[in-house]
Short mmCIF file of C-alpha atoms in Angstrom, two decimals:
data_model
loop_
_atom_site.label_atom_id
_atom_site.label_comp_id
_atom_site.label_asym_id
_atom_site.label_seq_id
_atom_site.Cartn_x
_atom_site.Cartn_y
_atom_site.Cartn_z
CA SER A 1 -28.93 -5.86 60.41
CA LEU A 2 -25.56 -4.58 59.31
CA ALA A 3 -25.58 -2.15 62.25
CA ASN A 4 -25.55 -5.03 64.74
CA GLN A 5 -23.05 -7.09 62.77
CA ALA A 6 -20.75 -4.10 62.24
CA THR A 7 -20.86 -3.18 65.92
CA ASN A 8 -19.96 -6.75 66.89
CA TRP A 9 -16.97 -6.55 64.57
CA LEU A 10 -15.85 -3.05 65.58
CA VAL A 11 -16.27 -3.52 69.33
CA ALA A 12 -15.50 -7.19 69.88
CA GLY A 13 -13.63 -8.22 66.74
CA LYS A 14 -16.29 -10.88 66.14
CA LEU A 15 -16.61 -11.61 62.42
CA PRO A 16 -20.26 -12.36 61.61
CA THR A 17 -21.42 -15.53 59.94
CA ARG A 18 -24.53 -16.03 57.83
CA GLN A 19 -27.55 -16.00 60.11
CA GLY A 20 -30.47 -15.23 57.85
CA SER A 21 -32.94 -13.07 59.74
CA ALA A 22 -31.69 -14.12 63.20
CA HIS A 23 -30.44 -11.28 65.40
CA PRO A 24 -26.79 -11.76 66.38
CA ASN A 25 -27.26 -10.56 69.97
CA ILE A 26 -30.81 -11.59 70.92
CA ALA A 27 -32.44 -15.04 70.89
CA PRO A 28 -34.93 -16.10 69.77
CA TYR A 29 -35.21 -12.90 67.73
CA GLY A 30 -35.62 -13.06 63.97
CA ASP A 31 -35.72 -16.84 64.15
CA LEU A 32 -38.29 -18.63 61.98
CA PHE A 33 -40.41 -21.57 63.08
CA VAL A 34 -42.87 -23.72 61.13
CA THR A 35 -46.27 -24.32 62.72
CA GLY A 36 -48.42 -27.42 62.52
CA ASP A 37 -50.38 -26.01 59.58
CA GLY A 38 -47.19 -25.35 57.60
CA LYS A 39 -47.09 -21.59 58.14
CA ARG A 40 -43.97 -19.76 59.30
CA ILE A 41 -43.78 -17.52 62.34
CA LEU A 42 -40.94 -15.14 63.16
CA LEU A 43 -40.29 -14.54 66.85
CA ALA A 44 -38.84 -11.33 68.29
CA VAL A 45 -38.40 -12.22 71.95
CA GLY A 46 -36.54 -9.25 73.40
CA SER A 47 -36.35 -9.96 77.12
CA ASP A 48 -36.03 -12.75 79.64
CA ARG A 49 -39.61 -12.05 80.77
CA GLN A 50 -40.89 -12.50 77.22
CA PHE A 51 -38.92 -15.73 76.92
CA GLY A 52 -40.53 -17.06 80.10
CA GLU A 53 -43.95 -16.17 78.70
CA LEU A 54 -43.07 -17.93 75.44
CA LEU A 55 -42.26 -21.12 77.34
CA ASN A 56 -45.64 -20.86 79.10
CA VAL A 57 -47.53 -20.30 75.83
CA LEU A 58 -45.84 -23.31 74.25
CA HIS A 59 -46.19 -25.46 77.40
CA VAL A 60 -42.52 -26.40 77.19
CA ALA A 61 -41.82 -29.32 79.51
CA ALA A 62 -39.89 -28.49 82.67
CA ASP A 63 -37.05 -30.84 81.73
CA GLU A 64 -36.48 -28.82 78.54
CA GLN A 65 -36.36 -25.44 80.33
CA LEU A 66 -32.62 -25.76 80.72
CA PRO A 67 -30.43 -23.41 82.77
CA GLU A 68 -28.43 -22.52 79.66
CA PHE A 69 -31.54 -20.78 78.29
CA ALA A 70 -32.14 -18.63 81.40
CA THR A 71 -30.65 -15.40 80.06
CA ASN A 72 -30.51 -13.82 76.65
CA ALA A 73 -26.71 -14.15 76.49
CA GLN A 74 -27.04 -17.87 77.19
CA ARG A 75 -29.80 -18.28 74.61
CA VAL A 76 -27.65 -16.59 71.97
CA GLN A 77 -24.74 -18.88 72.86
CA HIS A 78 -26.95 -22.00 72.74
CA ARG A 79 -29.30 -20.97 69.90
CA ALA A 80 -28.51 -24.14 67.92
CA ARG A 81 -29.78 -26.21 70.84
CA LEU A 82 -32.71 -23.94 71.74
CA ASN A 83 -34.37 -23.56 68.35
CA PRO A 84 -35.08 -27.27 67.75
CA ILE A 85 -36.81 -27.43 71.13
CA LEU A 86 -38.98 -24.42 70.29
CA GLN A 87 -39.64 -25.83 66.82
CA LYS A 88 -40.94 -29.07 68.31
CA TYR A 89 -43.55 -27.18 70.33
CA MET A 90 -44.48 -24.79 67.50
CA ALA A 91 -45.04 -27.72 65.13
CA GLY A 92 -47.93 -28.88 67.28
CA ARG A 93 -49.95 -25.67 66.92
CA ALA A 94 -51.84 -23.82 64.20
CA ALA A 95 -50.33 -20.44 63.33
CA ASP A 96 -53.46 -18.35 64.00
CA GLU A 97 -54.03 -19.88 67.42
CA LEU A 98 -50.37 -19.54 68.34
CA LEU A 99 -50.14 -15.91 67.18
CA ALA A 100 -53.25 -15.01 69.18
CA ARG A 101 -51.77 -16.54 72.32
CA LEU A 102 -48.41 -14.83 71.76
CA GLN A 103 -50.11 -11.47 71.21
CA ALA A 104 -52.18 -11.90 74.38
CA ARG A 105 -48.93 -12.39 76.34
CA LYS A 106 -47.25 -9.42 74.58
CA ILE A 107 -44.65 -11.59 72.86
CA PRO A 108 -43.63 -10.02 69.54
CA ALA A 109 -44.20 -12.44 66.67
CA GLY A 110 -45.51 -12.32 63.15
CA LEU A 111 -46.66 -14.50 60.32
CA VAL A 112 -44.25 -14.69 57.40
CA GLN A 113 -46.14 -14.06 54.18
CA ASN A 114 -45.40 -13.83 50.50
CA VAL A 115 -45.91 -10.49 48.74
CA ARG A 116 -49.44 -11.35 47.51
CA GLU A 117 -50.55 -12.32 51.02
CA ALA A 118 -48.92 -9.28 52.60
CA LEU A 119 -50.47 -6.80 50.16
CA ALA A 120 -53.91 -8.40 50.57
CA ALA A 121 -53.92 -7.54 54.30
CA ASP A 122 -56.20 -4.67 55.35
CA GLU A 123 -53.23 -2.69 56.69
CA ALA A 124 -51.39 -2.95 53.38
CA ARG A 125 -54.40 -2.23 51.18
CA LYS A 126 -54.49 1.28 52.64
CA THR A 127 -51.05 1.91 51.11
CA LEU A 128 -52.09 1.06 47.54
CA LEU A 129 -53.15 3.66 45.01
CA GLY A 130 -56.33 2.83 43.15
CA GLU A 131 -56.47 1.43 39.66
CA ARG A 132 -57.88 3.47 36.81
CA GLY A 133 -58.60 2.85 33.17
CA LEU A 134 -57.56 -0.05 31.02
CA GLN A 135 -53.87 0.44 31.71
CA ALA A 136 -54.04 0.13 35.46
CA VAL A 137 -50.76 0.24 37.31
CA ARG A 138 -51.08 -0.69 40.95
CA GLN A 139 -48.44 0.79 43.23
CA LEU A 140 -47.63 1.60 46.82
CA VAL A 141 -48.14 5.04 48.32
CA ALA A 142 -45.12 6.53 50.06
CA GLN A 143 -45.92 6.69 53.76
CA VAL A 144 -45.03 10.38 54.06
CA SER A 145 -47.51 13.04 55.05
CA PHE A 146 -47.38 16.79 55.47
CA HIS A 147 -49.47 18.62 58.04
CA GLU A 148 -50.62 21.24 55.56
CA SER A 149 -51.82 18.72 53.00
CA SER A 150 -54.88 16.60 53.48
CA LYS A 151 -55.42 16.08 49.76
CA PRO A 152 -55.65 12.39 48.88
CA LEU A 153 -52.91 11.07 46.64
CA SER A 154 -53.76 9.97 43.14
CA PRO A 155 -51.99 7.72 40.68
CA PRO A 156 -49.49 9.30 38.30
CA PRO A 157 -51.02 10.77 35.13
CA HIS A 158 -51.24 8.90 31.87
CA LEU A 159 -48.98 10.16 29.08
CA GLY A 160 -50.08 13.69 28.17
CA GLU A 161 -52.91 13.83 30.71
CA HIS A 162 -51.62 16.97 32.47
CA ASN A 163 -49.99 18.75 29.53
CA GLN A 164 -52.35 21.75 29.76
CA VAL A 165 -51.96 22.01 33.53
CA VAL A 166 -48.18 22.33 33.32
CA GLY A 167 -48.24 24.47 30.17
CA LEU A 168 -46.84 22.10 27.57
#
């Protein structure tokens, strides 16, 4: 995010380069990997413990668990060398199986989806307002709630639908 990049510049004078979704100070965090079934997984490994668990989940060979990957600072410094090793092991697994194993070990990771796939998920469907009439407009519900209001949200009115209610 800009907050991390700006802080790196303001504190250390380090001018950021293009990194895509990769976090500038944590690795592998925000890095994308392609699984054996062609799906993409984003990792958010935030600690050395989680990184050790990741190596166990992937069954990374001992000779590839290099000392320069031991700490987060080292992984950030050697990200260009680390990611191809992780990619090799991710490419041998199906995304669903890999995500289940990562979740069981409490390693933050998620499947990268397109908008259609994301909005078809059960969690996302709860945020959609229903369709009505021939001129249905599907839309997201703002995720804001007020304690006093338990009234379900409804789609916006059609042109003129509430004229009498508002006194027009």
